[in-house]
Coordinates of C-alpha atoms in Angstrom, one line a residue:
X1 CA 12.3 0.1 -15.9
X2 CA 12.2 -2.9 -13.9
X3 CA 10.3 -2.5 -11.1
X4 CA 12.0 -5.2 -9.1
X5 CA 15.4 -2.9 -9.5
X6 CA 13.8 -0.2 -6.9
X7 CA 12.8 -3.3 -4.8
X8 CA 16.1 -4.4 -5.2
X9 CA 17.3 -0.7 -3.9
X10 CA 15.3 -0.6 -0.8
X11 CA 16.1 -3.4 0.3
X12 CA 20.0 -2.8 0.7
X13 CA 19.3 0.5 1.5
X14 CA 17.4 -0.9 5.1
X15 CA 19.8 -3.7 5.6
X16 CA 22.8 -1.8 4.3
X17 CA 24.9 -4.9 3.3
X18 CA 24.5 -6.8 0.0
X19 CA 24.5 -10.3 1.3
X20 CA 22.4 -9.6 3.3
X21 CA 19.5 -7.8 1.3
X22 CA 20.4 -11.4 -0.9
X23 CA 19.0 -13.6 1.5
X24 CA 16.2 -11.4 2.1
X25 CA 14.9 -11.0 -1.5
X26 CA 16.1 -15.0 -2.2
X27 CA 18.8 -14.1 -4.8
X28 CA 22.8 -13.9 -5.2
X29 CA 25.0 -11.3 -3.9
X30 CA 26.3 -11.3 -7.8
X31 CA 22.7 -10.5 -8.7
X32 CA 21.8 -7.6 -6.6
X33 CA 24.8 -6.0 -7.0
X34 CA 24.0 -6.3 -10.9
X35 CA 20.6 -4.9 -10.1
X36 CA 22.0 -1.5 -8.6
X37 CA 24.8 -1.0 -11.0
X38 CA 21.8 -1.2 -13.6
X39 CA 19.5 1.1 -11.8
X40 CA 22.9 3.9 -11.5
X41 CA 23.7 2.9 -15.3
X42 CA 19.7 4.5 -15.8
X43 CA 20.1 7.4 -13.1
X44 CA 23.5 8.4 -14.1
X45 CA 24.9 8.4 -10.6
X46 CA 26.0 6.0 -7.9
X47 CA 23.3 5.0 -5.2
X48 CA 25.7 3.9 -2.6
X49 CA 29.6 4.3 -1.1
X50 CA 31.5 2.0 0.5
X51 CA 33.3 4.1 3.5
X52 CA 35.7 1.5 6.0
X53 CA 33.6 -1.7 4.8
X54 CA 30.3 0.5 5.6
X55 CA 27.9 0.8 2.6
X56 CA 26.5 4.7 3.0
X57 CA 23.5 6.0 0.8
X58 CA 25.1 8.6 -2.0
X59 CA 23.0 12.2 -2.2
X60 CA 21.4 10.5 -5.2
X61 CA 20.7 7.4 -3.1
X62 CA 19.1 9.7 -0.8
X63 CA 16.9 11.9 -3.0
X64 CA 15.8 8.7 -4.6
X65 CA 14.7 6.6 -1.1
X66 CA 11.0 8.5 -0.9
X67 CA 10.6 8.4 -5.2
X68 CA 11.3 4.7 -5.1
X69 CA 8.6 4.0 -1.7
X70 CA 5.8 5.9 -3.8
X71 CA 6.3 4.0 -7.7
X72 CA 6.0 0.4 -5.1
X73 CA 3.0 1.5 -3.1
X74 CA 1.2 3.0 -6.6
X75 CA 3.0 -0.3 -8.2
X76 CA 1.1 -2.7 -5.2
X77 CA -2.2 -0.5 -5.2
X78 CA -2.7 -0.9 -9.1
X79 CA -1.8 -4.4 -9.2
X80 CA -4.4 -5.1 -6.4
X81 CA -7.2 -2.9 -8.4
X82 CA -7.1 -4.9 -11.2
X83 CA -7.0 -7.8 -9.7
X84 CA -10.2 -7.1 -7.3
X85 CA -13.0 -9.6 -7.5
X86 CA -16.5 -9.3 -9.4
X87 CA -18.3 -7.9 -5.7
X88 CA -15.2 -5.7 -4.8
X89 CA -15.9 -1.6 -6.6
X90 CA -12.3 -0.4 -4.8
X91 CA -9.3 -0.4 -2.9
X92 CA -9.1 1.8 -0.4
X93 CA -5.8 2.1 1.6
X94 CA -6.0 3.1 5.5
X95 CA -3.0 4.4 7.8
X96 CA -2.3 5.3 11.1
X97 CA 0.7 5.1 13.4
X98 CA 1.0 1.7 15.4
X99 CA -0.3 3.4 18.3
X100 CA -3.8 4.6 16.7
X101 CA -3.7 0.6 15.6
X102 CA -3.5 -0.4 18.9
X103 CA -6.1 1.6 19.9
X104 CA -8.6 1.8 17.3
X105 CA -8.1 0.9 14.2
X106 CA -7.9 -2.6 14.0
X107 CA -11.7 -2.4 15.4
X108 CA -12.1 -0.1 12.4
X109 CA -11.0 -2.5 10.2
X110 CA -12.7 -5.4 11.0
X111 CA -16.1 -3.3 11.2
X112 CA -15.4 -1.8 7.9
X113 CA -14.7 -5.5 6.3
X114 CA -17.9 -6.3 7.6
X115 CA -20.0 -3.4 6.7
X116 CA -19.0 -2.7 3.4
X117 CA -17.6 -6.0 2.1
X118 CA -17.7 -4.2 -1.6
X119 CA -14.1 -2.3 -0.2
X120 CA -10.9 -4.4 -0.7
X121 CA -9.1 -2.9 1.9
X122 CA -5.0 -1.7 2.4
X123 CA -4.1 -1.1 6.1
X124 CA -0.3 0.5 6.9
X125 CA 1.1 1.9 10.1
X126 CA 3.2 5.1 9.7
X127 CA 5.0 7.8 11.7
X128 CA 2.6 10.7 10.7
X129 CA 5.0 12.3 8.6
X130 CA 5.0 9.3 6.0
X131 CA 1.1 9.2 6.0
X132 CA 0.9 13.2 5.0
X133 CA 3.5 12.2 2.5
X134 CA 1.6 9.2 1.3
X135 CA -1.4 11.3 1.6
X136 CA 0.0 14.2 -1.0
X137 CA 1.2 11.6 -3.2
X138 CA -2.5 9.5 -3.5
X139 CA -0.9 6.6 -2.3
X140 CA -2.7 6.4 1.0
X141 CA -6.5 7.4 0.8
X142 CA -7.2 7.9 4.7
X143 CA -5.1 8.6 7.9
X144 CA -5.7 8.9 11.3
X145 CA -3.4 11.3 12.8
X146 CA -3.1 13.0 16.3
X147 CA -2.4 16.4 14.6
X148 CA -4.5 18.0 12.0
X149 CA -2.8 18.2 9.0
X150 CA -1.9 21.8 7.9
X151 CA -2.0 21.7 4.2
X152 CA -4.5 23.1 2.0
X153 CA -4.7 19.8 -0.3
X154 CA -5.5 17.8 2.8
X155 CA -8.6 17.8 5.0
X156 CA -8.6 16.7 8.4
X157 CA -11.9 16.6 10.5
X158 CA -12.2 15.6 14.1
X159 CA -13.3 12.3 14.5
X160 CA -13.2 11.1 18.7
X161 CA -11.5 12.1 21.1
X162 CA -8.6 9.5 23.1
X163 CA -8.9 10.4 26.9
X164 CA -5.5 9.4 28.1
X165 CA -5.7 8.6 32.2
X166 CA -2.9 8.1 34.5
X167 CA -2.7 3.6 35.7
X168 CA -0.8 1.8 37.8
X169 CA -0.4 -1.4 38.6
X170 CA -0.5 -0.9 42.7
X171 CA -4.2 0.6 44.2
X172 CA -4.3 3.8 46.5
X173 CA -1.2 4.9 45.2
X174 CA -0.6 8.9 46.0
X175 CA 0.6 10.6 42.8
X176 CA 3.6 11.3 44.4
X177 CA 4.8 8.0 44.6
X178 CA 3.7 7.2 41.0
X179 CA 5.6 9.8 39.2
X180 CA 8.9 9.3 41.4
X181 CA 9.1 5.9 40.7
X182 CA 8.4 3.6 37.9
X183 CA 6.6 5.8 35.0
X184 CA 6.6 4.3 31.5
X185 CA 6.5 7.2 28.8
X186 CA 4.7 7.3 25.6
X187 CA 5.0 9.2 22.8
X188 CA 1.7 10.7 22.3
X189 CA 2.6 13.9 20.4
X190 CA 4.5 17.2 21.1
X191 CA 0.9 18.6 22.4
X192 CA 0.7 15.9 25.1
X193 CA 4.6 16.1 26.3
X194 CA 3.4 19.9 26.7
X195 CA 0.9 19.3 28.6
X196 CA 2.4 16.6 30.7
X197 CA 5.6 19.1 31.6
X198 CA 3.3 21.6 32.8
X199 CA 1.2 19.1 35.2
X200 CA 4.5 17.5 36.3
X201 CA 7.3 19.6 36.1
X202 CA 9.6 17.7 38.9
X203 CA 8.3 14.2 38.1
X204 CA 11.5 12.0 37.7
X205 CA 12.7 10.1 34.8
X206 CA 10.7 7.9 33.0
X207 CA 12.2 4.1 33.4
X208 CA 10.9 3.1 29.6
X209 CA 10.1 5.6 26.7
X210 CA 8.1 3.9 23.8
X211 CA 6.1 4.8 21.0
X212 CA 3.8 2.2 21.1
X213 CA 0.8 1.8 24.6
X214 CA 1.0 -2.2 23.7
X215 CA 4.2 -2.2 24.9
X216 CA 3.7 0.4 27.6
X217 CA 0.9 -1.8 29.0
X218 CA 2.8 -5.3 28.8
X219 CA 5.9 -3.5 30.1
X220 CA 3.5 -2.7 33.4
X221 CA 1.7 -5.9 33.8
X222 CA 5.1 -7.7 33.8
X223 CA 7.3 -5.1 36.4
X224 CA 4.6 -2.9 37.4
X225 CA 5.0 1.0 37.4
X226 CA 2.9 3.6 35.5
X227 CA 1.6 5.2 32.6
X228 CA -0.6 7.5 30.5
X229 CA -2.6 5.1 28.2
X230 CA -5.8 5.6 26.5
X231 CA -9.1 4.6 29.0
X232 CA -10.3 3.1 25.4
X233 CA -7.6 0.0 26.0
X234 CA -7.3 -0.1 29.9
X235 CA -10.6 0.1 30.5
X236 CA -11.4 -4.1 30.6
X237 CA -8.1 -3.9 33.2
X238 CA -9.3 -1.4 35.6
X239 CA -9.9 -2.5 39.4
X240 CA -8.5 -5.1 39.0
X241 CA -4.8 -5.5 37.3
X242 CA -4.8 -1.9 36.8
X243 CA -5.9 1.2 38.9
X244 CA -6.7 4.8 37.8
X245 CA -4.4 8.0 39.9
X246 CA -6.0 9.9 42.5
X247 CA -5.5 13.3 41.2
X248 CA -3.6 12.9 38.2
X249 CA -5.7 14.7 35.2
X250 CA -7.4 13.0 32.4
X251 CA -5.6 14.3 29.6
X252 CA -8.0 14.0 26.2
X253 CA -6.2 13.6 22.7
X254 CA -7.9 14.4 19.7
X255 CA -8.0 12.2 17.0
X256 CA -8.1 13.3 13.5
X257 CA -9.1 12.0 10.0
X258 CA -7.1 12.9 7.0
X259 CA -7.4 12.5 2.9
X260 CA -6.8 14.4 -0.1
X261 CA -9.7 16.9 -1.3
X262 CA -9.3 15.8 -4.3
X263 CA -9.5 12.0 -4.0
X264 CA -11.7 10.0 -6.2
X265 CA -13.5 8.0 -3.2
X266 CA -14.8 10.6 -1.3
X267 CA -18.0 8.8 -0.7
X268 CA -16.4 5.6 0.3
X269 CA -14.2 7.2 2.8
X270 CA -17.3 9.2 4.4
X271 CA -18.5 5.7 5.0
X272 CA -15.8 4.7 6.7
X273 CA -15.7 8.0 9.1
X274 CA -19.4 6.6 9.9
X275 CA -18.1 3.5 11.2
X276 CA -15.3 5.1 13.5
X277 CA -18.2 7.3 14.9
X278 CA -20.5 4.6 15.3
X279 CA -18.1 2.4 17.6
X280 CA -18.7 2.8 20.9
X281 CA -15.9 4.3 23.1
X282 CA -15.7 3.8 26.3
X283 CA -14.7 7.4 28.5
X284 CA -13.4 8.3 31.9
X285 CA -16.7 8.7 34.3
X286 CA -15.1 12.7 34.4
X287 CA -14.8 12.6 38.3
X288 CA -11.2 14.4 37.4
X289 CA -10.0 17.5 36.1
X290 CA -9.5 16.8 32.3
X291 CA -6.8 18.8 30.0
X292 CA -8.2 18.5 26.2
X293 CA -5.2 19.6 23.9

């Protein structure tokens, strides 16, 4: 089968629209609608429905979506192993969610490119459900994940912790006046929204939720207010754009490393945990009550 046919599919399937998955993959409308009626024609089954001029996925669409993500990645990852260069052993695939980018990773990759230069390297960003998945499916060799993964083909070992510490933009503010006013939320994980409800359980709506502390921090710097973010990224800001909450608790994430038991580069991958232990990582001085979850 052609692979470009469950390229084809994805693509419609994001943009929902023939045309316009066309100009995206630089072909005719004629020719990706031949390409799906020859990818149902080898299924059996329509992929999509046209309900009031909306194009809807079919049950077979559906079931197909996650099949057709994995035979691309393993399609990509063994077109890039043979292809590696005479000094290059591997290629070893890393994932996180865009926060853990944010905050650590990309220093991870750029150490790891420099300290073992014989690793071609994949880097993705993931909700943490699609990196377990990708992680079952050998498509993904390493996550970093907030939560350990409960599955007996997957190992996850602590690797640092993220101490998450209460900003704003304004000094000598009470916490009071923080949390009633102005407080960007970020999605750090059901354990932290837990934790969060418990410390402040009449603190007003949030003017911003967001998944990502980037935007979180911009958002701040721009219209002021507050946030929980990670001392790790405020840390060059604080005293001076930013300024730490008297009384508001540290909260400390845990951040964990993930892969298959079974996977091939087990040694290269312990490597790599070296590097993320070796960084250095700035913490909170611990003058304040800290909740570890």
């Amino acid at each position: 089968m052609d692979i470009e046919l469950l390229r084809t599919f994805l693509e419609v399937k994001n943009t929902r629209h023939f045309g316009k998955a066309a100009e995206n993959l630089y072909l005719t409308q004629a020719a990706v609608s031949a390409r799906i009626k020859q990818l149902e024609s080898i299924l059996g089954a329509p992929l999509f429905t046209r309900f009031r001029n909306n194009l809807q996925l079919t049950v077979t669409g559906e079931r197909l979506i996650n099949h057709a993500e994995t035979i691309l990645l393993a399609w990509e990852r063994a077109r890039q192993d043979v292809s590696l260069k005479k000094r290059q052993k591997h290629v070893l695939s890393l994932g996180a969610t865009s926060g853990l980018w944010d905050l650590l990773m990309q220093d991870v990759l750029h150490v790891t490119h420099c300290s073992l230069p014989e690793l071609a390297l994949r880097a993705e960003a993931h909700g943490p459900e699609t990196l377990i998945r990708h992680l079952m499916e050998r498509t993904l060799d390493l996550a970093m994940i907030y939560e350990p993964a409960k599955l007996n083909d997957l190992v996850s070992v602590p690797i640092t912790p993220a101490e998450l510490i209460l900003v704003s933009n304004k000094p000598n503010q009470s916490l009071e006046t923080v949390m009633s006013h102005g407080y960007v939320s970020v999605d750090w994980g059901l354990s932290f929204h837990m934790s969060y409800a418990q410390s402040f359980p009449d603190a007003s709506p949030p003017v911003l939720h967001t998944t990502l502390a980037r935007i979180a921090l911009e958002f701040i710097f721009k219209y002021g207010g507050s946030a929980y973010l990670p001392y790790r990224m405020v840390a060059e800001y604080m005293d001076t754009a930013l300024f730490q909450v008297d009384e508001a608790p540290v909260i400390s994430r845990q951040i964990y490393a993930s892969y298959h038991r079974e996977n091939s580069h087990t040694q290269e991958i312990e490597s790599i945990l070296d590097v993320i232990r070796s960084l250095e990582v700035p913490v909170e001085d611990g003058s304040l009550d800290t909740i570890e979850i």
